[in-house]
Amino acid sequence: MPIVNSGGVDIDYEILNPDSSANPVFFISGLNGTRDSWPLQAEPFSKERPVVLHDHRGTGKSAKPPGVYSVENMAGDVAAVMDHAGIASAHLVGSSTGGAIIQVLAIDHPARVKSAAICSSWPGPDPFFVRQFTMRKKILLEMGWEDYTRLASISLHAPRFFTDNFERIEEKETLAIRNAPPAGIMAERIDAIIAHDQLARLGRITAPTLVAVARDDACTPPYYADQLAEKIPGSRLHLFDWGGHFVYLARPEEFNDAIRAFIEENDG
């Protein structure tokens, strides 16, 4: 898999169906940061167009140095991947932290963004967001990856989906714990998302933008999506009836249909 150096940090990425002449779609993961967050999107979309996936700095196969974490730097990594791959612009789809990264890209690198799908994300810190992630960081550093992962799952999955898919979720949790980066590096990544604040700059976004969230998202609740849609000119808000923070896993067909329709509408 190709590697690009972005600001001194090696970023590992891959492109599925690279020979397609269609406009590519770049799926950008949440705080976990690894490309394997998108198993139910990468394969079907790669039948239609190139699909770009990467591991964020500090996660997966990418480098994990200390002291280099901000959403702005993560946005720079996406731009570096696109440069390295020879991609002038792409449809960007990001969940949570991925949506924060897209906000920065759409503001600071507008020519790279053919369309922006900002899913289950937030525009800036408020007391709910800060308390949530401050406590998650505390649990990670004081109790370790296993307790952090098991507890976080409760707010990331829709309750019924969690119960109905409990064994599969436990398997994924165990794998995530086994492959987790150093806790201190994830703590720095948490600090980076707490610091993310684009509320005052969202009005500069010119790319066609879809803001999407599930009504029962307990991690980035729908009022964040309302804020994003209100501030981003011409943006469209899409509400899923249920699905939790990981709506793209809980309702993949509905999620994919909404994203595909938006991309096709802006594929010229």
PDB file of C-alpha atoms in Angstrom:
ATOM      1  CA  MET A   1       0.000   0.000   0.000  1.00  0.00           C
ATOM      2  CA  PRO A   2       1.336   3.496  -0.785  1.00  0.00           C
ATOM      3  CA  ILE A   3       2.718   5.781   1.901  1.00  0.00           C
ATOM      4  CA  VAL A   4       2.984   9.566   1.722  1.00  0.00           C
ATOM      5  CA  ASN A   5       4.953  11.779   4.084  1.00  0.00           C
ATOM      6  CA  SER A   6       2.734  14.582   5.340  1.00  0.00           C
ATOM      7  CA  GLY A   7       4.465  17.175   7.484  1.00  0.00           C
ATOM      8  CA  GLY A   8       7.001  14.587   8.620  1.00  0.00           C
ATOM      9  CA  VAL A   9       4.402  11.893   9.363  1.00  0.00           C
ATOM     10  CA  ASP A  10       4.040   8.806   7.157  1.00  0.00           C
ATOM     11  CA  ILE A  11       0.418   8.246   6.140  1.00  0.00           C
ATOM     12  CA  ASP A  12      -0.605   4.830   4.830  1.00  0.00           C
ATOM     13  CA  TYR A  13      -3.446   4.723   2.316  1.00  0.00           C
ATOM     14  CA  GLU A  14      -5.007   2.647  -0.438  1.00  0.00           C
ATOM     15  CA  ILE A  15      -7.205   3.142  -3.481  1.00  0.00           C
ATOM     16  CA  LEU A  16      -9.793   0.586  -4.520  1.00  0.00           C
ATOM     17  CA  ASN A  17     -10.634   0.443  -8.226  1.00  0.00           C
ATOM     18  CA  PRO A  18      -7.890   2.975  -9.084  1.00  0.00           C
ATOM     19  CA  ASP A  19      -8.301   2.539 -12.846  1.00  0.00           C
ATOM     20  CA  SER A  20     -11.853   3.810 -12.936  1.00  0.00           C
ATOM     21  CA  SER A  21     -12.264   7.134 -14.740  1.00  0.00           C
ATOM     22  CA  ALA A  22     -15.107   8.205 -12.436  1.00  0.00           C
ATOM     23  CA  ASN A  23     -14.642  10.885  -9.802  1.00  0.00           C
ATOM     24  CA  PRO A  24     -13.216   9.283  -6.651  1.00  0.00           C
ATOM     25  CA  VAL A  25     -14.813   9.216  -3.224  1.00  0.00           C
ATOM     26  CA  PHE A  26     -12.603   9.555  -0.142  1.00  0.00           C
ATOM     27  CA  PHE A  27     -14.044   7.987   3.032  1.00  0.00           C
ATOM     28  CA  ILE A  28     -12.576   9.563   6.179  1.00  0.00           C
ATOM     29  CA  SER A  29     -12.951   7.719   9.480  1.00  0.00           C
ATOM     30  CA  GLY A  30     -13.846   8.969  12.923  1.00  0.00           C
ATOM     31  CA  LEU A  31     -11.706   9.119  16.063  1.00  0.00           C
ATOM     32  CA  ASN A  32     -10.665   5.472  15.708  1.00  0.00           C
ATOM     33  CA  GLY A  33      -8.975   6.680  12.542  1.00  0.00           C
ATOM     34  CA  THR A  34      -8.492   3.393  10.704  1.00  0.00           C
ATOM     35  CA  ARG A  35      -9.568   2.673   7.133  1.00  0.00           C
ATOM     36  CA  ASP A  36     -11.396  -0.506   8.173  1.00  0.00           C
ATOM     37  CA  SER A  37     -14.206   1.637   9.601  1.00  0.00           C
ATOM     38  CA  TRP A  38     -15.919   1.509   6.197  1.00  0.00           C
ATOM     39  CA  PRO A  39     -16.415  -2.180   5.292  1.00  0.00           C
ATOM     40  CA  LEU A  40     -20.026  -1.653   4.218  1.00  0.00           C
ATOM     41  CA  GLN A  41     -19.213   1.355   2.034  1.00  0.00           C
ATOM     42  CA  ALA A  42     -15.804   0.676   0.487  1.00  0.00           C
ATOM     43  CA  GLU A  43     -16.789  -2.439  -1.434  1.00  0.00           C
ATOM     44  CA  PRO A  44     -20.079  -1.276  -2.991  1.00  0.00           C
ATOM     45  CA  PHE A  45     -18.794   2.206  -3.875  1.00  0.00           C
ATOM     46  CA  SER A  46     -15.614   0.765  -5.376  1.00  0.00           C
ATOM     47  CA  LYS A  47     -17.769  -0.996  -7.973  1.00  0.00           C
ATOM     48  CA  GLU A  48     -18.728   2.446  -9.267  1.00  0.00           C
ATOM     49  CA  ARG A  49     -15.656   4.652  -8.798  1.00  0.00           C
ATOM     50  CA  PRO A  50     -12.234   4.843  -7.095  1.00  0.00           C
ATOM     51  CA  VAL A  51     -12.477   4.659  -3.308  1.00  0.00           C
ATOM     52  CA  VAL A  52      -9.693   6.236  -1.248  1.00  0.00           C
ATOM     53  CA  LEU A  53      -9.088   5.068   2.337  1.00  0.00           C
ATOM     54  CA  HIS A  54      -6.335   5.960   4.789  1.00  0.00           C
ATOM     55  CA  ASP A  55      -5.254   5.510   8.386  1.00  0.00           C
ATOM     56  CA  HIS A  56      -5.131   8.815  10.257  1.00  0.00           C
ATOM     57  CA  ARG A  57      -1.843   9.891  11.759  1.00  0.00           C
ATOM     58  CA  GLY A  58      -1.538   8.052  15.076  1.00  0.00           C
ATOM     59  CA  THR A  59      -3.636   5.058  13.996  1.00  0.00           C
ATOM     60  CA  GLY A  60      -3.447   1.824  12.009  1.00  0.00           C
ATOM     61  CA  LYS A  61      -0.429   1.513   9.718  1.00  0.00           C
ATOM     62  CA  SER A  62       0.337   5.235   9.711  1.00  0.00           C
ATOM     63  CA  ALA A  63       3.096   6.686  11.894  1.00  0.00           C
ATOM     64  CA  LYS A  64       2.349   7.488  15.543  1.00  0.00           C
ATOM     65  CA  PRO A  65       4.760  10.202  16.719  1.00  0.00           C
ATOM     66  CA  PRO A  66       3.818  12.388  19.688  1.00  0.00           C
ATOM     67  CA  GLY A  67       3.021  16.068  19.481  1.00  0.00           C
ATOM     68  CA  VAL A  68       1.606  16.313  15.943  1.00  0.00           C
ATOM     69  CA  TYR A  69      -2.152  16.084  16.409  1.00  0.00           C
ATOM     70  CA  SER A  70      -4.721  18.637  15.301  1.00  0.00           C
ATOM     71  CA  VAL A  71      -7.695  18.441  12.981  1.00  0.00           C
ATOM     72  CA  GLU A  72      -5.854  20.881  10.721  1.00  0.00           C
ATOM     73  CA  ASN A  73      -2.906  18.483  10.458  1.00  0.00           C
ATOM     74  CA  MET A  74      -5.282  15.601   9.743  1.00  0.00           C
ATOM     75  CA  ALA A  75      -6.879  17.653   6.969  1.00  0.00           C
ATOM     76  CA  GLY A  76      -3.399  18.272   5.592  1.00  0.00           C
ATOM     77  CA  ASP A  77      -2.862  14.515   5.535  1.00  0.00           C
ATOM     78  CA  VAL A  78      -5.917  14.025   3.320  1.00  0.00           C
ATOM     79  CA  ALA A  79      -4.669  16.715   0.947  1.00  0.00           C
ATOM     80  CA  ALA A  80      -1.230  15.038   0.917  1.00  0.00           C
ATOM     81  CA  VAL A  81      -2.773  11.676   0.045  1.00  0.00           C
ATOM     82  CA  MET A  82      -4.679  13.289  -2.805  1.00  0.00           C
ATOM     83  CA  ASP A  83      -1.508  14.993  -4.066  1.00  0.00           C
ATOM     84  CA  HIS A  84       0.461  11.737  -3.881  1.00  0.00           C
ATOM     85  CA  ALA A  85      -2.287   9.832  -5.698  1.00  0.00           C
ATOM     86  CA  GLY A  86      -2.706  12.490  -8.363  1.00  0.00           C
ATOM     87  CA  ILE A  87      -6.297  13.274  -7.357  1.00  0.00           C
ATOM     88  CA  ALA A  88      -7.228  16.889  -8.041  1.00  0.00           C
ATOM     89  CA  SER A  89     -10.582  16.721  -6.266  1.00  0.00           C
ATOM     90  CA  ALA A  90     -12.841  14.103  -4.738  1.00  0.00           C
ATOM     91  CA  HIS A  91     -16.190  13.562  -3.121  1.00  0.00           C
ATOM     92  CA  LEU A  92     -15.433  13.499   0.615  1.00  0.00           C
ATOM     93  CA  VAL A  93     -17.466  11.449   3.095  1.00  0.00           C
ATOM     94  CA  GLY A  94     -16.517  11.674   6.754  1.00  0.00           C
ATOM     95  CA  SER A  95     -17.993  10.407   9.994  1.00  0.00           C
ATOM     96  CA  SER A  96     -17.492  12.292  13.267  1.00  0.00           C
ATOM     97  CA  THR A  97     -13.809  13.307  13.321  1.00  0.00           C
ATOM     98  CA  GLY A  98     -13.825  12.628   9.586  1.00  0.00           C
ATOM     99  CA  GLY A  99     -16.580  15.221   9.283  1.00  0.00           C
ATOM    100  CA  ALA A 100     -14.482  17.694  11.256  1.00  0.00           C
ATOM    101  CA  ILE A 101     -11.576  17.049   8.877  1.00  0.00           C
ATOM    102  CA  ILE A 102     -13.851  17.735   5.913  1.00  0.00           C
ATOM    103  CA  GLN A 103     -14.920  21.054   7.423  1.00  0.00           C
ATOM    104  CA  VAL A 104     -11.291  22.196   7.500  1.00  0.00           C
ATOM    105  CA  LEU A 105     -10.578  20.859   4.006  1.00  0.00           C
ATOM    106  CA  ALA A 106     -13.637  22.564   2.532  1.00  0.00           C
ATOM    107  CA  ILE A 107     -12.544  25.881   4.062  1.00  0.00           C
ATOM    108  CA  ASP A 108      -8.771  25.762   3.550  1.00  0.00           C
ATOM    109  CA  HIS A 109      -8.521  23.547   0.442  1.00  0.00           C
ATOM    110  CA  PRO A 110     -11.809  24.238  -1.398  1.00  0.00           C
ATOM    111  CA  ALA A 111     -10.533  23.091  -4.785  1.00  0.00           C
ATOM    112  CA  ARG A 112      -9.995  19.579  -3.437  1.00  0.00           C
ATOM    113  CA  VAL A 113     -13.628  19.106  -2.372  1.00  0.00           C
ATOM    114  CA  LYS A 114     -16.060  18.141  -5.145  1.00  0.00           C
ATOM    115  CA  SER A 115     -18.758  17.525  -2.560  1.00  0.00           C
ATOM    116  CA  ALA A 116     -18.779  17.169   1.222  1.00  0.00           C
ATOM    117  CA  ALA A 117     -20.846  14.680   3.218  1.00  0.00           C
ATOM    118  CA  ILE A 118     -20.370  15.597   6.887  1.00  0.00           C
ATOM    119  CA  CYS A 119     -21.888  12.794   8.942  1.00  0.00           C
ATOM    120  CA  SER A 120     -22.403  12.455  12.708  1.00  0.00           C
ATOM    121  CA  SER A 121     -20.105  15.401  13.336  1.00  0.00           C
ATOM    122  CA  TRP A 122     -19.925  18.676  15.263  1.00  0.00           C
ATOM    123  CA  PRO A 123     -18.848  22.267  14.490  1.00  0.00           C
ATOM    124  CA  GLY A 124     -17.077  23.175  17.737  1.00  0.00           C
ATOM    125  CA  PRO A 125     -16.769  22.317  21.421  1.00  0.00           C
ATOM    126  CA  ASP A 126     -19.561  22.922  23.890  1.00  0.00           C
ATOM    127  CA  PRO A 127     -19.926  21.693  27.498  1.00  0.00           C
ATOM    128  CA  PHE A 128     -21.530  18.406  26.428  1.00  0.00           C
ATOM    129  CA  PHE A 129     -18.787  17.598  23.931  1.00  0.00           C
ATOM    130  CA  VAL A 130     -15.948  18.674  26.221  1.00  0.00           C
ATOM    131  CA  ARG A 131     -17.266  16.718  29.215  1.00  0.00           C
ATOM    132  CA  GLN A 132     -17.863  13.606  27.102  1.00  0.00           C
ATOM    133  CA  PHE A 133     -14.372  13.452  25.633  1.00  0.00           C
ATOM    134  CA  THR A 134     -12.548  14.700  28.709  1.00  0.00           C
ATOM    135  CA  MET A 135     -14.035  11.765  30.604  1.00  0.00           C
ATOM    136  CA  ARG A 136     -13.277   9.331  27.793  1.00  0.00           C
ATOM    137  CA  LYS A 137      -9.644  10.454  27.860  1.00  0.00           C
ATOM    138  CA  LYS A 138      -9.530  10.070  31.645  1.00  0.00           C
ATOM    139  CA  ILE A 139     -10.902   6.533  31.418  1.00  0.00           C
ATOM    140  CA  LEU A 140      -8.383   5.658  28.696  1.00  0.00           C
ATOM    141  CA  LEU A 141      -5.375   6.938  30.629  1.00  0.00           C
ATOM    142  CA  GLU A 142      -6.410   5.670  34.069  1.00  0.00           C
ATOM    143  CA  MET A 143      -8.230   2.433  33.230  1.00  0.00           C
ATOM    144  CA  GLY A 144      -6.801   1.411  29.863  1.00  0.00           C
ATOM    145  CA  TRP A 145      -7.931   0.548  26.366  1.00  0.00           C
ATOM    146  CA  GLU A 146     -10.316  -2.264  27.281  1.00  0.00           C
ATOM    147  CA  ASP A 147     -12.495  -0.224  29.643  1.00  0.00           C
ATOM    148  CA  TYR A 148     -12.336   2.773  27.313  1.00  0.00           C
ATOM    149  CA  THR A 149     -13.475   0.710  24.329  1.00  0.00           C
ATOM    150  CA  ARG A 150     -16.236  -1.200  26.093  1.00  0.00           C
ATOM    151  CA  LEU A 151     -17.689   1.968  27.613  1.00  0.00           C
ATOM    152  CA  ALA A 152     -17.463   4.054  24.440  1.00  0.00           C
ATOM    153  CA  SER A 153     -19.491   1.449  22.529  1.00  0.00           C
ATOM    154  CA  ILE A 154     -22.561   2.316  24.578  1.00  0.00           C
ATOM    155  CA  SER A 155     -22.709   5.858  23.185  1.00  0.00           C
ATOM    156  CA  LEU A 156     -21.559   4.944  19.676  1.00  0.00           C
ATOM    157  CA  HIS A 157     -24.132   2.282  18.793  1.00  0.00           C
ATOM    158  CA  ALA A 158     -27.902   2.547  18.750  1.00  0.00           C
ATOM    159  CA  PRO A 159     -29.139   0.613  21.829  1.00  0.00           C
ATOM    160  CA  ARG A 160     -31.238  -1.949  19.932  1.00  0.00           C
ATOM    161  CA  PHE A 161     -28.517  -2.451  17.316  1.00  0.00           C
ATOM    162  CA  PHE A 162     -26.005  -2.970  20.153  1.00  0.00           C
ATOM    163  CA  THR A 163     -28.179  -5.673  21.703  1.00  0.00           C
ATOM    164  CA  ASP A 164     -29.068  -7.386  18.432  1.00  0.00           C
ATOM    165  CA  ASN A 165     -25.420  -7.453  17.286  1.00  0.00           C
ATOM    166  CA  PHE A 166     -23.695  -7.842  20.644  1.00  0.00           C
ATOM    167  CA  GLU A 167     -21.432 -10.786  19.780  1.00  0.00           C
ATOM    168  CA  ARG A 168     -20.213  -9.145  16.570  1.00  0.00           C
ATOM    169  CA  ILE A 169     -19.610  -5.854  18.391  1.00  0.00           C
ATOM    170  CA  GLU A 170     -17.632  -7.654  21.094  1.00  0.00           C
ATOM    171  CA  GLU A 171     -15.455  -9.275  18.436  1.00  0.00           C
ATOM    172  CA  LYS A 172     -14.735  -5.894  16.859  1.00  0.00           C
ATOM    173  CA  GLU A 173     -14.013  -4.375  20.274  1.00  0.00           C
ATOM    174  CA  THR A 174     -11.518  -7.131  21.043  1.00  0.00           C
ATOM    175  CA  LEU A 175      -9.788  -6.570  17.710  1.00  0.00           C
ATOM    176  CA  ALA A 176      -9.678  -2.805  18.275  1.00  0.00           C
ATOM    177  CA  ILE A 177      -8.171  -3.272  21.743  1.00  0.00           C
ATOM    178  CA  ARG A 178      -5.549  -5.659  20.383  1.00  0.00           C
ATOM    179  CA  ASN A 179      -4.521  -3.229  17.631  1.00  0.00           C
ATOM    180  CA  ALA A 180      -4.859   0.009  19.580  1.00  0.00           C
ATOM    181  CA  PRO A 181      -2.132   2.663  19.402  1.00  0.00           C
ATOM    182  CA  PRO A 182      -0.395   3.875  22.573  1.00  0.00           C
ATOM    183  CA  ALA A 183      -2.925   5.426  24.946  1.00  0.00           C
ATOM    184  CA  GLY A 184      -0.951   8.655  25.072  1.00  0.00           C
ATOM    185  CA  ILE A 185      -1.254   9.069  21.311  1.00  0.00           C
ATOM    186  CA  MET A 186      -5.017   8.575  21.410  1.00  0.00           C
ATOM    187  CA  ALA A 187      -5.179  11.068  24.288  1.00  0.00           C
ATOM    188  CA  GLU A 188      -3.516  13.614  22.004  1.00  0.00           C
ATOM    189  CA  ARG A 189      -6.038  12.817  19.281  1.00  0.00           C
ATOM    190  CA  ILE A 190      -8.864  13.388  21.771  1.00  0.00           C
ATOM    191  CA  ASP A 191      -7.334  16.749  22.694  1.00  0.00           C
ATOM    192  CA  ALA A 192      -7.281  17.587  18.976  1.00  0.00           C
ATOM    193  CA  ILE A 193     -11.000  16.986  18.519  1.00  0.00           C
ATOM    194  CA  ILE A 194     -11.858  18.889  21.706  1.00  0.00           C
ATOM    195  CA  ALA A 195      -9.950  21.849  20.224  1.00  0.00           C
ATOM    196  CA  HIS A 196     -11.767  21.632  16.872  1.00  0.00           C
ATOM    197  CA  ASP A 197     -13.830  24.793  16.390  1.00  0.00           C
ATOM    198  CA  GLN A 198     -14.934  25.946  12.934  1.00  0.00           C
ATOM    199  CA  LEU A 199     -18.212  27.654  13.874  1.00  0.00           C
ATOM    200  CA  ALA A 200     -16.969  31.091  12.875  1.00  0.00           C
ATOM    201  CA  ARG A 201     -15.581  29.849   9.527  1.00  0.00           C
ATOM    202  CA  LEU A 202     -18.294  27.498   8.267  1.00  0.00           C
ATOM    203  CA  GLY A 203     -19.816  30.273   6.174  1.00  0.00           C
ATOM    204  CA  ARG A 204     -16.759  30.088   3.906  1.00  0.00           C
ATOM    205  CA  ILE A 205     -17.622  26.594   2.655  1.00  0.00           C
ATOM    206  CA  THR A 206     -18.639  26.685  -1.010  1.00  0.00           C
ATOM    207  CA  ALA A 207     -18.708  22.961  -1.847  1.00  0.00           C
ATOM    208  CA  PRO A 208     -22.086  21.219  -2.107  1.00  0.00           C
ATOM    209  CA  THR A 209     -22.586  19.887   1.409  1.00  0.00           C
ATOM    210  CA  LEU A 210     -24.760  17.191   2.932  1.00  0.00           C
ATOM    211  CA  VAL A 211     -25.036  17.151   6.723  1.00  0.00           C
ATOM    212  CA  ALA A 212     -26.309  13.810   8.014  1.00  0.00           C
ATOM    213  CA  VAL A 213     -27.028  12.370  11.458  1.00  0.00           C
ATOM    214  CA  ALA A 214     -29.234   9.801  13.161  1.00  0.00           C
ATOM    215  CA  ARG A 215     -31.909  11.123  15.478  1.00  0.00           C
ATOM    216  CA  ASP A 216     -30.655   8.855  18.290  1.00  0.00           C
ATOM    217  CA  ASP A 217     -26.951   9.758  17.990  1.00  0.00           C
ATOM    218  CA  ALA A 218     -25.856  10.076  21.630  1.00  0.00           C
ATOM    219  CA  CYS A 219     -22.259  11.054  20.823  1.00  0.00           C
ATOM    220  CA  THR A 220     -22.805  13.919  18.372  1.00  0.00           C
ATOM    221  CA  PRO A 221     -26.517  14.644  18.848  1.00  0.00           C
ATOM    222  CA  PRO A 222     -28.653  16.129  16.072  1.00  0.00           C
ATOM    223  CA  TYR A 223     -28.417  19.699  17.320  1.00  0.00           C
ATOM    224  CA  TYR A 224     -24.793  19.710  16.147  1.00  0.00           C
ATOM    225  CA  ALA A 225     -26.011  18.825  12.659  1.00  0.00           C
ATOM    226  CA  ASP A 226     -28.537  21.659  12.921  1.00  0.00           C
ATOM    227  CA  GLN A 227     -25.685  24.060  13.722  1.00  0.00           C
ATOM    228  CA  LEU A 228     -23.618  22.813  10.786  1.00  0.00           C
ATOM    229  CA  ALA A 229     -26.511  23.020   8.336  1.00  0.00           C
ATOM    230  CA  GLU A 230     -27.444  26.502   9.540  1.00  0.00           C
ATOM    231  CA  LYS A 231     -23.895  27.846   9.100  1.00  0.00           C
ATOM    232  CA  ILE A 232     -22.865  26.141   5.823  1.00  0.00           C
ATOM    233  CA  PRO A 233     -24.366  28.022   2.868  1.00  0.00           C
ATOM    234  CA  GLY A 234     -26.705  25.944   0.729  1.00  0.00           C
ATOM    235  CA  SER A 235     -26.158  22.771   2.743  1.00  0.00           C
ATOM    236  CA  ARG A 236     -28.762  20.038   3.033  1.00  0.00           C
ATOM    237  CA  LEU A 237     -29.704  18.236   6.254  1.00  0.00           C
ATOM    238  CA  HIS A 238     -30.511  14.504   6.211  1.00  0.00           C
ATOM    239  CA  LEU A 239     -31.895  12.852   9.354  1.00  0.00           C
ATOM    240  CA  PHE A 240     -31.916   9.079   9.782  1.00  0.00           C
ATOM    241  CA  ASP A 241     -34.752   7.876  12.025  1.00  0.00           C
ATOM    242  CA  TRP A 242     -32.333   5.765  14.050  1.00  0.00           C
ATOM    243  CA  GLY A 243     -28.842   4.268  13.805  1.00  0.00           C
ATOM    244  CA  GLY A 244     -26.767   5.882  16.527  1.00  0.00           C
ATOM    245  CA  HIS A 245     -23.367   7.457  15.970  1.00  0.00           C
ATOM    246  CA  PHE A 246     -22.349   4.539  13.749  1.00  0.00           C
ATOM    247  CA  VAL A 247     -25.385   4.920  11.500  1.00  0.00           C
ATOM    248  CA  TYR A 248     -23.309   3.892   8.476  1.00  0.00           C
ATOM    249  CA  LEU A 249     -22.882   0.457  10.092  1.00  0.00           C
ATOM    250  CA  ALA A 250     -26.370   0.127  11.551  1.00  0.00           C
ATOM    251  CA  ARG A 251     -28.220   1.202   8.395  1.00  0.00           C
ATOM    252  CA  PRO A 252     -25.720   0.742   5.572  1.00  0.00           C
ATOM    253  CA  GLU A 253     -28.185   0.473   2.701  1.00  0.00           C
ATOM    254  CA  GLU A 254     -30.057   3.641   3.651  1.00  0.00           C
ATOM    255  CA  PHE A 255     -26.795   5.450   4.406  1.00  0.00           C
ATOM    256  CA  ASN A 256     -25.226   4.388   1.122  1.00  0.00           C
ATOM    257  CA  ASP A 257     -28.315   5.351  -0.847  1.00  0.00           C
ATOM    258  CA  ALA A 258     -28.311   8.851   0.651  1.00  0.00           C
ATOM    259  CA  ILE A 259     -24.592   9.345   0.021  1.00  0.00           C
ATOM    260  CA  ARG A 260     -24.735   7.888  -3.476  1.00  0.00           C
ATOM    261  CA  ALA A 261     -27.655  10.116  -4.494  1.00  0.00           C
ATOM    262  CA  PHE A 262     -25.837  13.197  -3.181  1.00  0.00           C
ATOM    263  CA  ILE A 263     -22.600  12.285  -4.966  1.00  0.00           C
ATOM    264  CA  GLU A 264     -24.371  11.601  -8.249  1.00  0.00           C
ATOM    265  CA  GLU A 265     -26.169  14.916  -8.001  1.00  0.00           C
ATOM    266  CA  ASN A 266     -22.818  16.692  -7.731  1.00  0.00           C
ATOM    267  CA  ASP A 267     -20.723  14.477 -10.007  1.00  0.00           C
ATOM    268  CA  GLY A 268     -20.412  16.818 -12.972  1.00  0.00           C
TER     269      GLY A 268
END
